[in-house]
Amino acid sequence: MDTLTRMSINEANKEEILSFDQVSYFFSQRKGFTKRKKFWALKDVSFNICRGETVGILGHNGAGKSTVLRLLAGIYEPDQGQITNCGVSVSLLSLQAGFVPYLSGRENSILSGLTLGISKKKILEEIEAIHAFSELGDFYDQPLHTYSTGMRARLGFSIAFRVDPDVLLVDEVLGVGDSEFQQKSASKMREKIRGNKTVVLVSHNTHLIRELCQRAVLIENGHSIIQADTETVLKRYLESKNQKAL
Amino acid sequence: MFQHLDLIRYRAYADLRAEASRLYVSYLWWIIEPIIEMLVYYVVFSQLLDRGGPAYVPFLLTGLALWKWFSSTIMVASGSIQRSHVLLSQVRLPVSIFPLISILTSSVKFLVLFLILIVFLLSQGYGATGSYVALPLLFAAEFSLILFLSGLCAAAVAIVPDLQLILTRILLMGLFLSGIWYDGSDLPESMQPYFYWNPMATIIDGMRKVLLENEIPPLGSLVCITALSFIGFLVVTWTLNKYDRKILKWTH
């Protein structure tokens, strides 16, 4: 995608806060004693994010969408090209990050919150709200290894939801846990996304992308194919999906 | 790193709590495990090999306590970045904090062990004397050395995991070369300068002087070990922070 195309997308003169410029990233696989094989997960990917908008990232499995989010979050560093961050905090919504099975839900809330970059003071202030939101009741003070998968998911979401960066990166996670909690968490996420927050959302769910995103980027085989309004990108994505199915 | 101090402290607490929760006798293992280990050495060297007389047990235990702090911390810290690879792929965290968490965890256990050692020595008639003023310097020397080597080994093992196997052998060699079972002054005079090039031999020898002989250890050597190790730690931390994402990329 050239700079002109990208500039035309910013017709509303919104403030650009993050941009990918010809970004490439490879994973390295060891082949033998000294040999390594490079697998380019992304090649010359370019797009930009403006303040306050929700951008969807679309692509087939293995296209490189999650790698894009990790690069945006600063977890990975580009091997080629440049990522420009105009001084904003960026966080990937990570559920159950740093959980320790032998600690209680309360202790894991503090540990996971600190791991996600929330201050200890803020976690302690909000710990009862986390407890209430997770609906764990007395289990909150029991060790995590006694929890069901759904209970862990509820706790994970209740903590991660408290992270409040300038730019939130969401990888498929909208609703978690059993059907009731899924509705509750998805509704909270929708509320957050529809607010003033800048969000980058990765999803295969085209309805969700249409519902929440103002713009979208299509990534195929590690290349950014198009960045435009959501409808245009969705049309291109569905065409490519149909072609693959044939 | 300073912005992650709360995380380092809480993670160390969590590791200690988790370790204790897994075991039936919980925190008592911090005391039982080193006592069993020391008992093994005591039976072999004092009873079977009949070395040293009544003063040998305090001599042996002092050396072992310091060596255990050093070797177990280096071993745990060396795998710390590698073990945290999944977490590091989820959240943006500096790799340099993971060896520090291991160091804090091991050092808390060492302090418990050291207090038991002091109680044992007092029960054997070794009194707390003025020479104890040198204890902070001895702790600072060993702690700085651990800080320096832990970061270095953690980065190296993250990139080349095979190094952990080599490290096990190097630490075993260190156990023999640091004067745990013997006194450095018993070595041939020509060998002694080389023996004291090993900082752990100097620290262990210094600790015995303080605890068992009521003497002040060689302060110049200890200050030198502390300063050089701390500079090494700063250089390693700077390098880890600078090449942070590269280390993560090449971690296996």
Coordinates of N, CA and C in Angstrom, one line a residue, chain B residues 25-248:
Chain B
V25 N 4.8 -30.3 54.2 CA 5.2 -29.6 55.3 C 5.6 -28.1 55.0
S26 N 5.1 -27.7 53.8 CA 5.2 -26.3 53.4 C 6.5 -25.6 53.6
Y27 N 6.5 -24.5 54.4 CA 7.7 -23.7 54.5 C 8.8 -24.4 55.3
L28 N 8.5 -25.5 56.0 CA 9.5 -26.2 56.8 C 10.6 -26.8 55.9
W29 N 10.2 -27.0 54.6 CA 11.2 -27.6 53.7 C 12.4 -26.7 53.5
W30 N 12.2 -25.4 53.7 CA 13.3 -24.4 53.6 C 14.4 -24.7 54.6
I31 N 14.0 -25.3 55.7 CA 14.9 -25.6 56.8 C 15.3 -27.1 56.7
I32 N 14.4 -28.0 56.4 CA 14.7 -29.4 56.3 C 15.7 -29.7 55.2
E33 N 15.4 -29.2 54.0 CA 16.2 -29.5 52.8 C 17.7 -29.2 53.0
P34 N 18.1 -28.0 53.5 CA 19.5 -27.7 53.7 C 20.1 -28.5 54.8
I35 N 19.2 -28.8 55.8 CA 19.8 -29.5 57.0 C 20.1 -31.0 56.5
I36 N 19.2 -31.6 55.7 CA 19.5 -32.9 55.2 C 20.8 -32.9 54.4
E37 N 20.9 -31.9 53.5 CA 22.1 -31.8 52.6 C 23.4 -31.6 53.5
M38 N 23.3 -30.8 54.5 CA 24.5 -30.6 55.4 C 24.8 -31.8 56.2
L39 N 23.7 -32.6 56.5 CA 23.9 -33.8 57.3 C 24.7 -34.8 56.5
V40 N 24.4 -34.9 55.2 CA 25.1 -35.8 54.3 C 26.6 -35.5 54.3
Y41 N 26.9 -34.2 54.1 CA 28.3 -33.9 54.1 C 29.0 -34.1 55.4
Y42 N 28.2 -33.9 56.5 CA 28.7 -34.0 57.9 C 29.1 -35.5 58.1
V43 N 28.1 -36.4 57.7 CA 28.3 -37.8 57.9 C 29.6 -38.3 57.1
V44 N 29.6 -37.9 55.8 CA 30.7 -38.3 55.0 C 32.1 -37.8 55.5
F45 N 32.2 -36.5 55.7 CA 33.5 -35.9 56.0 C 33.9 -36.0 57.4
S46 N 32.9 -35.8 58.3 CA 33.3 -35.8 59.7 C 33.3 -37.2 60.4
Q47 N 32.3 -38.0 60.0 CA 32.2 -39.3 60.6 C 33.0 -40.4 59.8
L48 N 32.7 -40.5 58.5 CA 33.3 -41.6 57.7 C 34.8 -41.3 57.4
L49 N 35.1 -40.0 57.0 CA 36.5 -39.7 56.6 C 37.3 -39.2 57.8
D50 N 36.5 -38.9 58.9 CA 37.1 -38.4 60.2 C 38.1 -37.2 60.0
R51 N 37.5 -36.2 59.4 CA 38.3 -35.0 59.1 C 38.1 -33.9 60.2
G52 N 39.2 -33.3 60.5 CA 39.1 -32.0 61.2 C 38.8 -31.8 62.7
G53 N 38.2 -32.8 63.3 CA 37.9 -32.6 64.8 C 36.6 -31.9 65.0
P54 N 36.3 -31.4 66.2 CA 35.0 -30.8 66.5 C 34.8 -29.5 65.8
A55 N 35.8 -28.8 65.4 CA 35.7 -27.5 64.8 C 35.3 -27.6 63.3
Y56 N 35.3 -28.9 62.8 CA 35.1 -29.1 61.4 C 33.7 -28.9 61.0
V57 N 32.7 -29.3 61.8 CA 31.3 -29.1 61.4 C 30.9 -27.7 61.2
P58 N 31.2 -26.7 62.1 CA 30.9 -25.3 61.9 C 31.6 -24.8 60.6
F59 N 32.9 -25.3 60.4 CA 33.7 -24.9 59.3 C 33.0 -25.3 58.0
L60 N 32.5 -26.6 58.0 CA 31.9 -27.1 56.8 C 30.5 -26.5 56.5
L61 N 29.7 -26.3 57.6 CA 28.4 -25.7 57.4 C 28.4 -24.3 56.9
T62 N 29.4 -23.5 57.4 CA 29.5 -22.1 57.0 C 29.8 -22.1 55.5
G63 N 30.7 -22.9 55.0 CA 31.1 -22.9 53.6 C 29.9 -23.4 52.8
L64 N 29.2 -24.4 53.3 CA 28.1 -25.0 52.5 C 26.9 -24.0 52.3
A65 N 26.6 -23.3 53.4 CA 25.5 -22.3 53.4 C 25.7 -21.3 52.3
L66 N 27.0 -20.7 52.3 CA 27.2 -19.7 51.3 C 27.3 -20.2 49.9
W67 N 27.8 -21.4 49.7 CA 27.9 -22.1 48.4 C 26.5 -22.4 47.9
K68 N 25.6 -22.8 48.8 CA 24.3 -23.2 48.4 C 23.5 -22.0 47.9
W69 N 23.7 -20.9 48.6 CA 23.0 -19.6 48.1 C 23.5 -19.3 46.7
F70 N 24.8 -19.4 46.5 CA 25.4 -19.0 45.2 C 24.9 -20.0 44.1
S71 N 25.1 -21.3 44.3 CA 24.9 -22.2 43.2 C 23.4 -22.4 42.9
S72 N 22.6 -22.5 44.0 CA 21.1 -22.7 43.7 C 20.5 -21.5 43.0
T73 N 21.0 -20.3 43.4 CA 20.4 -19.1 42.7 C 20.8 -19.0 41.3
I74 N 22.1 -19.3 41.0 CA 22.6 -19.3 39.6 C 21.8 -20.3 38.8
M75 N 21.6 -21.5 39.3 CA 20.9 -22.5 38.6 C 19.5 -22.1 38.3
V76 N 18.8 -21.6 39.3 CA 17.4 -21.3 39.0 C 17.3 -20.1 38.1
A77 N 18.1 -19.1 38.4 CA 18.1 -17.8 37.6 C 18.4 -18.1 36.1
S78 N 19.4 -19.0 35.9 CA 19.8 -19.2 34.5 C 18.7 -19.7 33.6
G79 N 17.7 -20.4 34.1 CA 16.6 -20.8 33.3 C 15.4 -19.9 33.3
S80 N 15.5 -18.8 34.0 CA 14.4 -17.9 34.3 C 13.8 -17.3 33.0
I81 N 14.6 -16.8 32.1 CA 14.1 -16.2 30.9 C 13.4 -17.2 30.0
Q82 N 14.1 -18.4 29.9 CA 13.6 -19.4 29.1 C 12.2 -19.9 29.6
R83 N 12.1 -20.1 30.9 CA 10.8 -20.5 31.5 C 9.7 -19.5 31.3
S84 N 10.1 -18.2 31.1 CA 9.0 -17.2 31.0 C 8.7 -16.8 29.6
H85 N 9.2 -17.7 28.7 CA 9.0 -17.4 27.2 C 7.5 -17.1 26.8
V86 N 6.6 -18.0 27.3 CA 5.2 -17.9 27.0 C 4.7 -16.5 27.5
L87 N 5.0 -16.2 28.7 CA 4.5 -15.0 29.3 C 5.0 -13.8 28.5
L88 N 6.3 -13.9 28.2 CA 7.0 -12.8 27.4 C 6.4 -12.6 26.0
S89 N 5.7 -13.6 25.5 CA 5.1 -13.5 24.2 C 3.7 -12.9 24.3
Q90 N 3.2 -12.8 25.6 CA 1.8 -12.3 25.8 C 1.8 -10.8 26.2
V91 N 2.9 -10.5 27.0 CA 2.9 -9.2 27.6 C 4.3 -8.5 27.4
R92 N 4.3 -7.2 27.2 CA 5.6 -6.5 27.1 C 6.2 -6.3 28.4
L93 N 7.2 -7.2 28.7 CA 7.9 -7.1 30.0 C 9.4 -7.2 29.7
P94 N 10.3 -6.5 30.4 CA 11.7 -6.6 30.2 C 12.2 -7.9 30.6
V95 N 13.1 -8.6 29.8 CA 13.6 -9.9 30.2 C 14.5 -9.8 31.5
S96 N 15.0 -8.7 31.7 CA 16.0 -8.5 32.8 C 15.3 -8.7 34.2
I97 N 14.0 -8.6 34.3 CA 13.4 -8.8 35.6 C 13.3 -10.2 36.1
F98 N 13.4 -11.2 35.1 CA 13.1 -12.6 35.5 C 14.3 -13.2 36.4
P99 N 15.6 -12.9 36.0 CA 16.6 -13.4 36.9 C 16.5 -12.8 38.3
L100 N 16.1 -11.5 38.4 CA 16.0 -10.8 39.6 C 14.9 -11.5 40.5
I101 N 13.8 -12.0 39.9 CA 12.8 -12.6 40.7 C 13.4 -13.9 41.3
S102 N 14.1 -14.7 40.5 CA 14.8 -15.9 41.1 C 15.7 -15.6 42.2
I103 N 16.5 -14.5 42.0 CA 17.5 -14.1 43.0 C 16.8 -13.8 44.3
L104 N 15.7 -13.0 44.2 CA 15.0 -12.6 45.4 C 14.4 -13.9 46.2
T105 N 13.9 -14.8 45.4 CA 13.3 -16.0 46.0 C 14.3 -16.8 46.7
S106 N 15.5 -17.0 46.0 CA 16.5 -17.8 46.6 C 17.2 -17.1 47.8
S107 N 17.3 -15.8 47.8 CA 17.9 -15.1 48.9 C 17.1 -15.1 50.1
V108 N 15.7 -15.1 50.0 CA 14.9 -15.2 51.2 C 15.1 -16.5 51.9
K109 N 15.2 -17.6 51.0 CA 15.5 -18.9 51.6 C 16.8 -19.0 52.3
F110 N 17.8 -18.3 51.7 CA 19.2 -18.3 52.2 C 19.2 -17.6 53.6
L111 N 18.4 -16.5 53.7 CA 18.4 -15.8 55.0 C 17.9 -16.6 56.1
V112 N 16.9 -17.5 55.8 CA 16.4 -18.4 56.8 C 17.5 -19.4 57.2
L113 N 18.1 -19.9 56.2 CA 19.2 -20.9 56.4 C 20.3 -20.2 57.3
F114 N 20.7 -19.0 56.9 CA 21.8 -18.3 57.6 C 21.4 -18.1 59.1
L115 N 20.2 -17.7 59.4 CA 19.8 -17.5 60.8 C 19.9 -18.8 61.6
I116 N 19.6 -20.0 60.9 CA 19.7 -21.3 61.6 C 21.2 -21.6 61.8
L117 N 22.0 -21.2 60.9 CA 23.5 -21.4 61.0 C 24.0 -20.6 62.2
I118 N 23.5 -19.4 62.4 CA 24.0 -18.5 63.5 C 23.5 -19.1 64.8
V119 N 22.3 -19.6 64.9 CA 21.8 -20.2 66.1 C 22.6 -21.4 66.4
F120 N 22.9 -22.2 65.4 CA 23.8 -23.4 65.6 C 25.1 -23.0 66.2
L121 N 25.7 -22.0 65.6 CA 27.1 -21.6 66.0 C 27.1 -21.0 67.4
L122 N 26.0 -20.3 67.7 CA 25.9 -19.8 69.1 C 25.8 -20.9 70.1
S123 N 25.0 -22.0 69.7 CA 24.9 -23.1 70.6 C 26.2 -23.9 70.7
Q124 N 27.1 -23.7 69.8 CA 28.4 -24.4 69.9 C 29.5 -23.6 70.5
G125 N 29.1 -22.4 71.1 CA 30.0 -21.6 71.8 C 30.7 -20.5 71.0
Y126 N 30.3 -20.4 69.7 CA 30.9 -19.3 68.9 C 30.0 -18.0 69.1
G127 N 30.6 -17.0 69.8 CA 29.8 -15.9 70.1 C 29.8 -14.8 69.0
A128 N 28.7 -14.0 69.1 CA 28.6 -12.9 68.2 C 29.5 -11.8 68.7
T129 N 30.5 -11.4 67.8 CA 31.5 -10.5 68.2 C 31.5 -9.3 67.3
G130 N 32.5 -8.4 67.6 CA 32.7 -7.1 66.8 C 32.9 -7.4 65.3
S131 N 33.5 -8.6 65.1 CA 33.8 -8.9 63.7 C 32.6 -9.0 62.8
Y132 N 31.4 -9.1 63.5 CA 30.1 -9.2 62.7 C 29.9 -8.0 61.9
V133 N 30.6 -6.9 62.2 CA 30.3 -5.6 61.4 C 30.7 -5.9 60.0
A134 N 31.5 -6.9 59.7 CA 31.9 -7.1 58.3 C 30.9 -7.9 57.6
L135 N 29.9 -8.4 58.3 CA 28.8 -9.3 57.6 C 28.2 -8.6 56.4
P136 N 27.7 -7.3 56.5 CA 27.1 -6.6 55.4 C 28.0 -6.6 54.1
L137 N 29.3 -6.4 54.3 CA 30.2 -6.4 53.2 C 30.3 -7.8 52.5
L138 N 30.3 -8.8 53.4 CA 30.4 -10.2 52.8 C 29.1 -10.5 52.1
F139 N 27.9 -10.1 52.6 CA 26.7 -10.3 51.9 C 26.6 -9.5 50.6
A140 N 27.1 -8.3 50.7 CA 27.1 -7.4 49.5 C 28.0 -8.0 48.4
A141 N 29.1 -8.6 48.8 CA 30.0 -9.2 47.8 C 29.4 -10.4 47.1
E142 N 28.8 -11.3 47.9 CA 28.2 -12.4 47.3 C 26.9 -12.1 46.5
F143 N 26.1 -11.1 47.0 CA 24.9 -10.7 46.3 C 25.2 -10.1 45.0
S144 N 26.3 -9.2 45.0 CA 26.6 -8.6 43.7 C 27.1 -9.6 42.7
L145 N 27.9 -10.6 43.2 CA 28.4 -11.6 42.3 C 27.2 -12.4 41.7
I146 N 26.2 -12.7 42.6 CA 25.1 -13.5 42.1 C 24.3 -12.6 41.1
L147 N 24.1 -11.3 41.4 CA 23.4 -10.5 40.4 C 24.0 -10.5 39.1
F148 N 25.3 -10.3 39.1 CA 26.1 -10.3 37.8 C 26.0 -11.6 37.0
L149 N 26.3 -12.7 37.7 CA 26.4 -14.0 37.0 C 25.0 -14.5 36.6
S150 N 23.9 -14.2 37.4 CA 22.6 -14.7 37.1 C 22.1 -14.1 35.8
G151 N 22.2 -12.8 35.6 CA 21.7 -12.1 34.4 C 22.5 -12.7 33.2
L152 N 23.8 -12.8 33.4 CA 24.6 -13.3 32.3 C 24.2 -14.7 31.9
C153 N 24.1 -15.6 32.8 CA 23.7 -17.0 32.6 C 22.3 -17.1 32.0
A154 N 21.4 -16.3 32.5 CA 20.0 -16.3 32.1 C 19.9 -16.0 30.6
A155 N 20.6 -15.0 30.1 CA 20.6 -14.6 28.7 C 21.2 -15.7 27.9
A156 N 22.4 -16.2 28.3 CA 23.1 -17.2 27.6 C 22.3 -18.5 27.4
V157 N 21.7 -18.9 28.5 CA 20.9 -20.2 28.5 C 19.6 -20.0 27.6
A158 N 19.0 -18.8 27.7 CA 17.8 -18.5 26.8 C 18.1 -18.7 25.4
I159 N 19.3 -18.3 24.9 CA 19.7 -18.4 23.5 C 20.2 -19.8 23.2
V160 N 21.1 -20.3 24.1 CA 21.7 -21.7 23.8 C 21.4 -22.5 25.1
P161 N 20.2 -23.3 25.1 CA 19.8 -24.0 26.3 C 20.8 -25.0 26.7
D162 N 21.7 -25.5 25.8 CA 22.7 -26.5 26.2 C 23.6 -26.0 27.3
L163 N 23.8 -24.7 27.3 CA 24.7 -24.1 28.3 C 24.3 -24.4 29.7
Q164 N 23.0 -24.7 30.0 CA 22.6 -25.0 31.3 C 23.3 -26.3 31.8
L165 N 23.5 -27.3 30.9 CA 24.1 -28.5 31.2 C 25.6 -28.3 31.6
I166 N 26.2 -27.4 30.8 CA 27.6 -27.0 31.0 C 27.7 -26.3 32.4
L167 N 26.7 -25.4 32.6 CA 26.7 -24.7 33.9 C 26.7 -25.6 35.1
T168 N 25.9 -26.7 35.0 CA 25.8 -27.6 36.1 C 27.2 -28.1 36.4
R169 N 28.0 -28.5 35.4 CA 29.3 -29.0 35.6 C 30.3 -27.9 36.1
I170 N 30.1 -26.7 35.6 CA 31.0 -25.6 36.1 C 30.7 -25.4 37.6
L171 N 29.5 -25.4 38.0 CA 29.1 -25.2 39.4 C 29.7 -26.4 40.3
L172 N 29.7 -27.6 39.7 CA 30.2 -28.7 40.4 C 31.7 -28.5 40.7
M173 N 32.4 -28.0 39.6 CA 33.8 -27.7 39.7 C 34.0 -26.6 40.7
G174 N 33.2 -25.6 40.7 CA 33.2 -24.5 41.7 C 33.1 -25.0 43.1
L175 N 32.3 -26.0 43.3 CA 32.1 -26.6 44.6 C 33.4 -27.2 45.2
F176 N 34.1 -27.8 44.3 CA 35.4 -28.4 44.7 C 36.5 -27.4 44.8
L177 N 36.4 -26.3 44.0 CA 37.5 -25.3 44.0 C 37.3 -24.1 45.0
S178 N 36.2 -24.1 45.8 CA 35.9 -22.9 46.6 C 36.2 -23.2 48.1
G179 N 36.8 -24.3 48.4 CA 37.3 -24.5 49.7 C 36.1 -24.8 50.7
I180 N 35.2 -25.6 50.3 CA 34.0 -25.9 51.2 C 34.5 -27.0 52.2
W181 N 35.3 -28.0 51.7 CA 35.7 -29.1 52.6 C 37.1 -28.9 53.2
Y182 N 37.8 -28.0 52.6 CA 39.2 -27.8 53.1 C 39.4 -26.3 53.2
D183 N 40.5 -26.0 53.9 CA 40.9 -24.6 54.1 C 41.9 -24.2 53.0
G184 N 41.7 -23.1 52.4 CA 42.6 -22.6 51.4 C 44.1 -22.5 51.9
S185 N 44.3 -22.2 53.2 CA 45.6 -22.1 53.7 C 46.3 -23.4 53.8
D186 N 45.6 -24.6 53.6 CA 46.2 -25.9 53.6 C 46.8 -26.2 52.3
L187 N 46.5 -25.4 51.3 CA 47.0 -25.7 49.9 C 48.5 -25.3 49.9
P188 N 49.2 -25.9 48.9 CA 50.6 -25.5 48.8 C 50.7 -23.9 48.5
E189 N 51.7 -23.3 49.1 CA 51.8 -21.9 49.0 C 51.8 -21.3 47.6
S190 N 52.4 -22.1 46.7 CA 52.4 -21.6 45.3 C 51.0 -21.6 44.7
M191 N 50.1 -22.4 45.2 CA 48.7 -22.5 44.6 C 47.8 -21.4 45.2
Q192 N 48.1 -21.0 46.4 CA 47.2 -20.1 47.1 C 46.7 -18.8 46.4
P193 N 47.7 -18.1 45.7 CA 47.2 -16.9 45.0 C 46.1 -17.2 44.0
Y194 N 46.3 -18.4 43.3 CA 45.4 -18.8 42.2 C 44.0 -19.2 42.9
F195 N 44.1 -19.8 44.0 CA 42.9 -20.3 44.7 C 42.0 -19.1 45.1
Y196 N 42.7 -18.0 45.5 CA 41.9 -16.8 46.0 C 41.4 -15.9 44.8
W197 N 41.8 -16.3 43.6 CA 41.3 -15.6 42.4 C 39.8 -15.9 42.3
N198 N 39.4 -17.1 42.8 CA 38.0 -17.5 42.8 C 37.3 -16.6 43.9
P199 N 36.4 -15.7 43.4 CA 35.7 -14.8 44.4 C 35.0 -15.6 45.5
M200 N 34.4 -16.7 45.2 CA 33.6 -17.5 46.2 C 34.5 -18.0 47.3
A201 N 35.8 -18.4 46.9 CA 36.8 -18.9 47.9 C 37.1 -17.7 48.8
T202 N 37.3 -16.5 48.3 CA 37.6 -15.4 49.2 C 36.4 -15.0 50.1
I203 N 35.2 -15.1 49.6 CA 34.0 -14.8 50.4 C 33.8 -15.8 51.5
I204 N 33.9 -17.1 51.1 CA 33.7 -18.2 52.1 C 34.8 -18.1 53.2
D205 N 36.0 -17.9 52.8 CA 37.1 -17.7 53.7 C 36.9 -16.5 54.7
G206 N 36.4 -15.4 54.1 CA 36.1 -14.2 54.9 C 35.0 -14.5 55.9
M207 N 33.9 -15.2 55.5 CA 32.8 -15.5 56.4 C 33.3 -16.4 57.5
R208 N 34.2 -17.3 57.3 CA 34.7 -18.2 58.4 C 35.5 -17.4 59.3
K209 N 36.3 -16.4 58.8 CA 37.0 -15.5 59.7 C 36.1 -14.8 60.7
V210 N 35.0 -14.3 60.1 CA 34.1 -13.5 60.9 C 33.3 -14.4 61.9
L211 N 32.8 -15.5 61.4 CA 31.9 -16.3 62.3 C 32.6 -17.2 63.3
L212 N 33.8 -17.7 62.8 CA 34.5 -18.8 63.6 C 35.7 -18.3 64.3
E213 N 36.4 -17.3 63.7 CA 37.7 -16.9 64.2 C 37.7 -15.5 64.8
N214 N 36.5 -14.8 64.8 CA 36.3 -13.4 65.3 C 37.4 -12.5 64.7
E215 N 37.6 -12.6 63.4 CA 38.6 -11.8 62.7 C 37.9 -11.0 61.6
I216 N 38.5 -9.9 61.3 CA 37.9 -9.1 60.2 C 38.5 -9.6 58.9
P217 N 37.7 -9.9 57.9 CA 38.2 -10.5 56.6 C 39.0 -9.5 55.8
P218 N 39.7 -9.9 54.7 CA 40.4 -8.9 53.9 C 39.4 -8.0 53.2
L219 N 39.3 -6.8 53.7 CA 38.3 -5.8 53.3 C 38.5 -5.4 51.8
G220 N 39.8 -5.2 51.5 CA 40.2 -4.8 50.1 C 39.6 -5.7 49.1
S221 N 39.9 -7.0 49.3 CA 39.4 -8.0 48.3 C 37.9 -8.0 48.2
L222 N 37.2 -7.9 49.3 CA 35.8 -7.9 49.3 C 35.2 -6.7 48.6
V223 N 35.8 -5.5 48.9 CA 35.3 -4.3 48.2 C 35.5 -4.4 46.7
C224 N 36.6 -5.0 46.4 CA 37.0 -5.2 44.9 C 35.9 -6.1 44.3
I225 N 35.6 -7.3 44.9 CA 34.6 -8.2 44.4 C 33.3 -7.5 44.2
T226 N 32.9 -6.8 45.3 CA 31.6 -6.1 45.3 C 31.5 -5.1 44.1
A227 N 32.5 -4.3 44.0 CA 32.5 -3.2 43.0 C 32.5 -3.8 41.6
L228 N 33.4 -4.7 41.4 CA 33.5 -5.3 40.0 C 32.3 -6.0 39.6
S229 N 31.7 -6.8 40.6 CA 30.5 -7.6 40.3 C 29.4 -6.6 40.0
F230 N 29.3 -5.6 40.8 CA 28.2 -4.6 40.6 C 28.3 -3.9 39.2
I231 N 29.5 -3.6 38.9 CA 29.7 -3.0 37.5 C 29.3 -4.0 36.5
G232 N 29.7 -5.3 36.7 CA 29.3 -6.3 35.7 C 27.8 -6.4 35.6
F233 N 27.1 -6.4 36.8 CA 25.7 -6.5 36.8 C 25.0 -5.3 36.0
L234 N 25.6 -4.1 36.2 CA 25.0 -2.9 35.5 C 25.2 -3.1 34.0
V235 N 26.4 -3.6 33.6 CA 26.7 -3.8 32.1 C 25.7 -4.9 31.6
V236 N 25.6 -6.0 32.3 CA 24.7 -7.1 31.8 C 23.2 -6.6 31.7
T237 N 22.8 -5.8 32.8 CA 21.4 -5.3 32.7 C 21.2 -4.3 31.6
W238 N 22.2 -3.5 31.3 CA 22.1 -2.5 30.2 C 22.0 -3.3 28.9
T239 N 22.8 -4.3 28.8 CA 22.8 -5.1 27.5 C 21.5 -5.9 27.4
L240 N 21.0 -6.5 28.5 CA 19.7 -7.2 28.4 C 18.6 -6.2 28.0
N241 N 18.6 -5.0 28.5 CA 17.6 -4.1 28.2 C 17.7 -3.6 26.8
K242 N 18.9 -3.4 26.3 CA 19.2 -2.9 24.9 C 18.8 -4.0 23.9
Y243 N 19.1 -5.2 24.2 CA 18.8 -6.3 23.2 C 17.7 -7.2 23.6
D244 N 16.8 -6.6 24.5 CA 15.7 -7.3 25.1 C 14.8 -8.1 24.1
R245 N 14.4 -7.4 23.1 CA 13.5 -8.1 22.1 C 14.2 -9.1 21.2
K246 N 15.5 -8.8 21.0 CA 16.4 -9.8 20.2 C 16.5 -11.1 21.0
I247 N 16.8 -10.9 22.3 CA 16.9 -12.1 23.2 C 15.7 -12.9 23.2
L248 N 14.5 -12.2 23.3 CA 13.2 -12.9 23.2 C 13.0 -13.7 21.9

